Coordinates of C-alpha atoms in Angstrom, one line a residue:
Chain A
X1 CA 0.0 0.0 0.0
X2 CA 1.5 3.0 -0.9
X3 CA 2.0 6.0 2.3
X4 CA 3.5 9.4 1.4
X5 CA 4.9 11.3 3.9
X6 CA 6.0 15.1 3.5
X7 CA 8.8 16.9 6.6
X8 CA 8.7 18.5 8.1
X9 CA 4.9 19.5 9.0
X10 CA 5.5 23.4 9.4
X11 CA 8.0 25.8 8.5
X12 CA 8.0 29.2 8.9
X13 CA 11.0 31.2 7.4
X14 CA 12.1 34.7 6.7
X15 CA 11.6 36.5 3.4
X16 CA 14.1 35.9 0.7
X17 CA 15.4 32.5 1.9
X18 CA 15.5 29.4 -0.1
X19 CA 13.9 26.4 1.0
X20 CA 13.5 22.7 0.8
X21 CA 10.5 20.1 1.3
X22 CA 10.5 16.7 1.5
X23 CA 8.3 14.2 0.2
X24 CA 8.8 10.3 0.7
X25 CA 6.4 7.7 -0.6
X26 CA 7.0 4.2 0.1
X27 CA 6.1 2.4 -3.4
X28 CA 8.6 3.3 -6.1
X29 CA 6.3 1.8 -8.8
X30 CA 4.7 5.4 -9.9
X31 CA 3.4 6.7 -13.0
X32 CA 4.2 10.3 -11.9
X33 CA 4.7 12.6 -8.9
X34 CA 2.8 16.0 -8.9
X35 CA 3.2 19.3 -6.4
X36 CA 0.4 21.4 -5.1
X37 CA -0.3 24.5 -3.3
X38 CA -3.5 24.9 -1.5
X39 CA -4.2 28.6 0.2
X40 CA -6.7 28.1 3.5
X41 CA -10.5 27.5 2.6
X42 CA -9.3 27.1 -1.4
X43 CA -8.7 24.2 -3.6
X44 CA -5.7 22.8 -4.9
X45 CA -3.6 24.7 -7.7
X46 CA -1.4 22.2 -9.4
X47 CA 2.7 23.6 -9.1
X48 CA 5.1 20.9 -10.9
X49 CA 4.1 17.4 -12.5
X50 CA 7.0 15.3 -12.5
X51 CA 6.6 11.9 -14.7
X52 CA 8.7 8.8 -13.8
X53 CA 11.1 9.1 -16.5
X54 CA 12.1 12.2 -15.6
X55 CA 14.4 13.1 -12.7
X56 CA 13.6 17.1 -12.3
X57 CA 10.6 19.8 -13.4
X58 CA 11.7 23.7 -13.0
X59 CA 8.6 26.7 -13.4
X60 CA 10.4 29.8 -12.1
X61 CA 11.1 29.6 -8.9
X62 CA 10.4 26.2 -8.0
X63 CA 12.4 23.3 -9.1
X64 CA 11.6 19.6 -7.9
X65 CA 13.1 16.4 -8.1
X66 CA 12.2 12.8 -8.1
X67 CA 14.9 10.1 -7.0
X68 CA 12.4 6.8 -7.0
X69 CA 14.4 4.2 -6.3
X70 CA 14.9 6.2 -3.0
X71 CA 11.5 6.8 -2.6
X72 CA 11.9 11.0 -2.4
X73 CA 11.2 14.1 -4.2
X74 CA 11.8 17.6 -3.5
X75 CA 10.6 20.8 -3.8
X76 CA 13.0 23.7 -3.7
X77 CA 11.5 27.2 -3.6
X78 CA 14.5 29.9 -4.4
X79 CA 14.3 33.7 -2.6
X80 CA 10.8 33.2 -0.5
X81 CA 8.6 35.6 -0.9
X82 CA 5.0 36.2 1.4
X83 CA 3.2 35.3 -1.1
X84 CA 4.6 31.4 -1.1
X85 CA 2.5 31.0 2.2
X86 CA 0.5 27.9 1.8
X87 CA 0.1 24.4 2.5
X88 CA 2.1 22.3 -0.1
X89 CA 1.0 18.8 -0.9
X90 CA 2.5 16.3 -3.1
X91 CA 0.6 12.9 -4.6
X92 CA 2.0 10.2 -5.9
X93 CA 0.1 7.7 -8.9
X94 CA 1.1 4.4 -8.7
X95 CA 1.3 1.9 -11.0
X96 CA -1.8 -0.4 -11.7
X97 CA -4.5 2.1 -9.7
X98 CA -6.2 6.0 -11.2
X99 CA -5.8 7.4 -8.1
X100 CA -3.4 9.9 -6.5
X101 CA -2.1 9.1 -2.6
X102 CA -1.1 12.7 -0.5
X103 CA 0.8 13.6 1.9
X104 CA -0.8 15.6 4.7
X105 CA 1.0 18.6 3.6
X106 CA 3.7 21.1 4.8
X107 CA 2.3 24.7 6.1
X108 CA 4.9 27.3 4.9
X109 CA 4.8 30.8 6.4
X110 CA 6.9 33.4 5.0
X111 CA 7.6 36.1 7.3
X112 CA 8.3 39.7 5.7
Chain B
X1 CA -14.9 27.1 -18.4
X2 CA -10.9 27.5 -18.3
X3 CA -11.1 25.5 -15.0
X4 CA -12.7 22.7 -12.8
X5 CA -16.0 24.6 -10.9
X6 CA -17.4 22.8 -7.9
X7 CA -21.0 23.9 -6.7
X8 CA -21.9 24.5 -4.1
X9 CA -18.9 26.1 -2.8
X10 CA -20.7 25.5 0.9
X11 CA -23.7 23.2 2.0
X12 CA -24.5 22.9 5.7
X13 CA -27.2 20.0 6.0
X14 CA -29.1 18.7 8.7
X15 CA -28.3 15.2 10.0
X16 CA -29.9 12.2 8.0
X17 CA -30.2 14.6 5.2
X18 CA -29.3 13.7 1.4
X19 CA -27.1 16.1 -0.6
X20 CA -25.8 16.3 -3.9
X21 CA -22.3 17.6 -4.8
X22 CA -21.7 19.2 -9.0
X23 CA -18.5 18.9 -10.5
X24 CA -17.5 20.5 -13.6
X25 CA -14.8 19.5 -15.4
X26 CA -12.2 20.9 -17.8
X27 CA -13.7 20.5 -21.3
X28 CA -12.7 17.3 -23.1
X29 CA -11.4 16.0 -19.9
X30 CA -11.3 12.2 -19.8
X31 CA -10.5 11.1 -16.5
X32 CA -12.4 12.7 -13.3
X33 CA -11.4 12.1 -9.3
X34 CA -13.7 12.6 -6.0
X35 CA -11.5 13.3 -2.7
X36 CA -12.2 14.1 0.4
X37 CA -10.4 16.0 2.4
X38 CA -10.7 16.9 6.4
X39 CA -9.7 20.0 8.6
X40 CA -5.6 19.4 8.7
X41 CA -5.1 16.0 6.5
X42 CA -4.5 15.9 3.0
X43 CA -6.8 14.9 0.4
X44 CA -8.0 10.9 0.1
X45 CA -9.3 9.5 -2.9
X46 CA -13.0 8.4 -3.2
X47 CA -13.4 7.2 -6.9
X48 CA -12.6 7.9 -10.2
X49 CA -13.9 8.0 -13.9
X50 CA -12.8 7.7 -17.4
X51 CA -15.3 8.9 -19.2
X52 CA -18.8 7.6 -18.0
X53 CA -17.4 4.7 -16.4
X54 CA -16.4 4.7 -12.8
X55 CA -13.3 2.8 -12.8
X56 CA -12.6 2.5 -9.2
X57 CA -15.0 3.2 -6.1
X58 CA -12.7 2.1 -3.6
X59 CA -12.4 4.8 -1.6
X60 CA -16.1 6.0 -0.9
X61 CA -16.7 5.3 2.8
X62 CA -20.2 3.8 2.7
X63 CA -23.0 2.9 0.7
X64 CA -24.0 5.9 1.6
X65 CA -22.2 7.6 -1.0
X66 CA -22.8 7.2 -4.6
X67 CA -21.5 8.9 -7.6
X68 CA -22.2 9.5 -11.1
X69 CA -20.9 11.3 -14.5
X70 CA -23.8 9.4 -16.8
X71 CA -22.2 11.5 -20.3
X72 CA -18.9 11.1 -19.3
X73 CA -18.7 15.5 -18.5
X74 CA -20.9 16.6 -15.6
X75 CA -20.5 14.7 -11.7
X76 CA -22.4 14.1 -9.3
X77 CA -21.5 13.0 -6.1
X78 CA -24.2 12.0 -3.6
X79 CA -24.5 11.4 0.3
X80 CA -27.6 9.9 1.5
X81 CA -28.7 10.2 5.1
X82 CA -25.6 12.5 6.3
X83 CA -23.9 11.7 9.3
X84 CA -21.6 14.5 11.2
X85 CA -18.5 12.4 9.9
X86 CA -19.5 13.6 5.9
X87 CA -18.4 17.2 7.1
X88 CA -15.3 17.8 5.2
X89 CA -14.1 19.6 1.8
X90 CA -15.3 17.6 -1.4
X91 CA -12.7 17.6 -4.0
X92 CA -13.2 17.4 -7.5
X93 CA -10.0 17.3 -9.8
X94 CA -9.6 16.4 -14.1
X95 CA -6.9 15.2 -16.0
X96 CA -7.0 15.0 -20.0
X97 CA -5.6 11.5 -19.9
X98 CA -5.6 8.9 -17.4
X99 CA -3.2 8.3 -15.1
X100 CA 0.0 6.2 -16.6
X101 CA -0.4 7.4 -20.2
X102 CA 2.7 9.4 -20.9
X103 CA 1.9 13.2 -21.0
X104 CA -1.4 14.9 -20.5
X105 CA -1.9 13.2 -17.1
X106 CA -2.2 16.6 -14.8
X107 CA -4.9 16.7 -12.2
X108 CA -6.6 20.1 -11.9
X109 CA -8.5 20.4 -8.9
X110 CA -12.0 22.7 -8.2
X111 CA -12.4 24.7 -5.4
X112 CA -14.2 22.5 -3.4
X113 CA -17.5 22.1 -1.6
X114 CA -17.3 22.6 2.2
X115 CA -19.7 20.3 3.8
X116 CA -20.9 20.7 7.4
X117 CA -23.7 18.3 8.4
X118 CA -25.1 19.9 12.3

């Protein structure tokens, strides 16, 4: 059964840093790995879609990584900014099912 | 529409009452999710079609809940008889593909419908 598990749970940095979250699923049989960002009370907006060929997606700021034989993928935000405070959730597909499996998120507060 | 549109956006129901959640998905769209998500967690996976069929239902709690996208666009989810454990966000997401066929296979996810059953 796959689990996903994102680290840490909270963060809360000052403007301008850059930043790393984790995401671990326990399955390495994916078809692809996807990032969102959900703002409080809204829905999800889809950041990066990573497929399992590929080893890296970059849109502007954000660059992640998939390493499946380990298991991990990251999310690397470059020069925080306020406006990148949100929950971030990644899902994993696996092989053989339709659905996506989430983490239960990391809340990240940028402090100006 | 340019994106997924979930109505209501909120429903407060009474206990033991039956409510019916839209989801509208991206044009041309073949595959459709449910999810479910509570205060705090992330989302879990209720069921999915491709098209008009409804692939996998795996994940709906209870017979209670039923779902349907009859022209393979427009679904429905239902919850009959509402208990206080339905309250959560409803999730709706699309994808042009399905899942495991090469590119195309983005979820885009709605706004969601808040749910509180009192």
């Amino acid at each position: 059964k796959q689990e996903v598990t994102q680290i840490p749970a909270a963060l809360s940095v000052p403007e301008g840093e850059n930043l790393v979250l984790n995401c671990s699923f326990t399955d390495s049989a994916i078809y692809n790995l996807q990032w969102f960002r959900q703002d409080p009370g809204k829905g999800l907006t889809s950041l990066l879609l990573i497929q399992s060929s590929q080893r890296e997606q970059t849109s502007g700021r954000l660059n992640a990584s998939l390493d499946k034989s380990s298991g991990r993928s990251t999310l690397y935000i470059a020069a925080s900014q306020p406006g990148d405070s949100a929950t971030y959730l990644c899902a994993v597909s696996t092989s053989g099912t339709y659905k996506y499996i989430f983490g239960t998120g990391t809340r990240l507060k940028v402090l100006a | 529409g340019a994106g997924v549109s979930q109505s209501p956006r909120y429903k407060v129901a009474k206990r033991g009452q039956d409510v019916a959640l839209r989801c509208d998905p991206i044009s041309g769209h073949v595959s459709l999710f449910w999810y479910q998500q509570a205060l705090g967690q992330g989302p879990e996976f209720l069921t999915y079609f491709q098209n008009e069929a409804q692939l996998d239902k795996s994940g709906l709690p209870s017979d209670r809940f039923f779902a349907e996208r009859p022209e393979g666009s427009v679904s429905t989810l239902k919850i009959q008889r509402t208990q206080q454990e339905d309250s959560a966000v409803y999730l709706c997401a699309s994808s042009l593909r399905q899942p495991g066929h090469g590119m195309n296979t983005e979820a885009f996810f709605g706004q969601g419908t808040r749910l509180t059953v009192v």
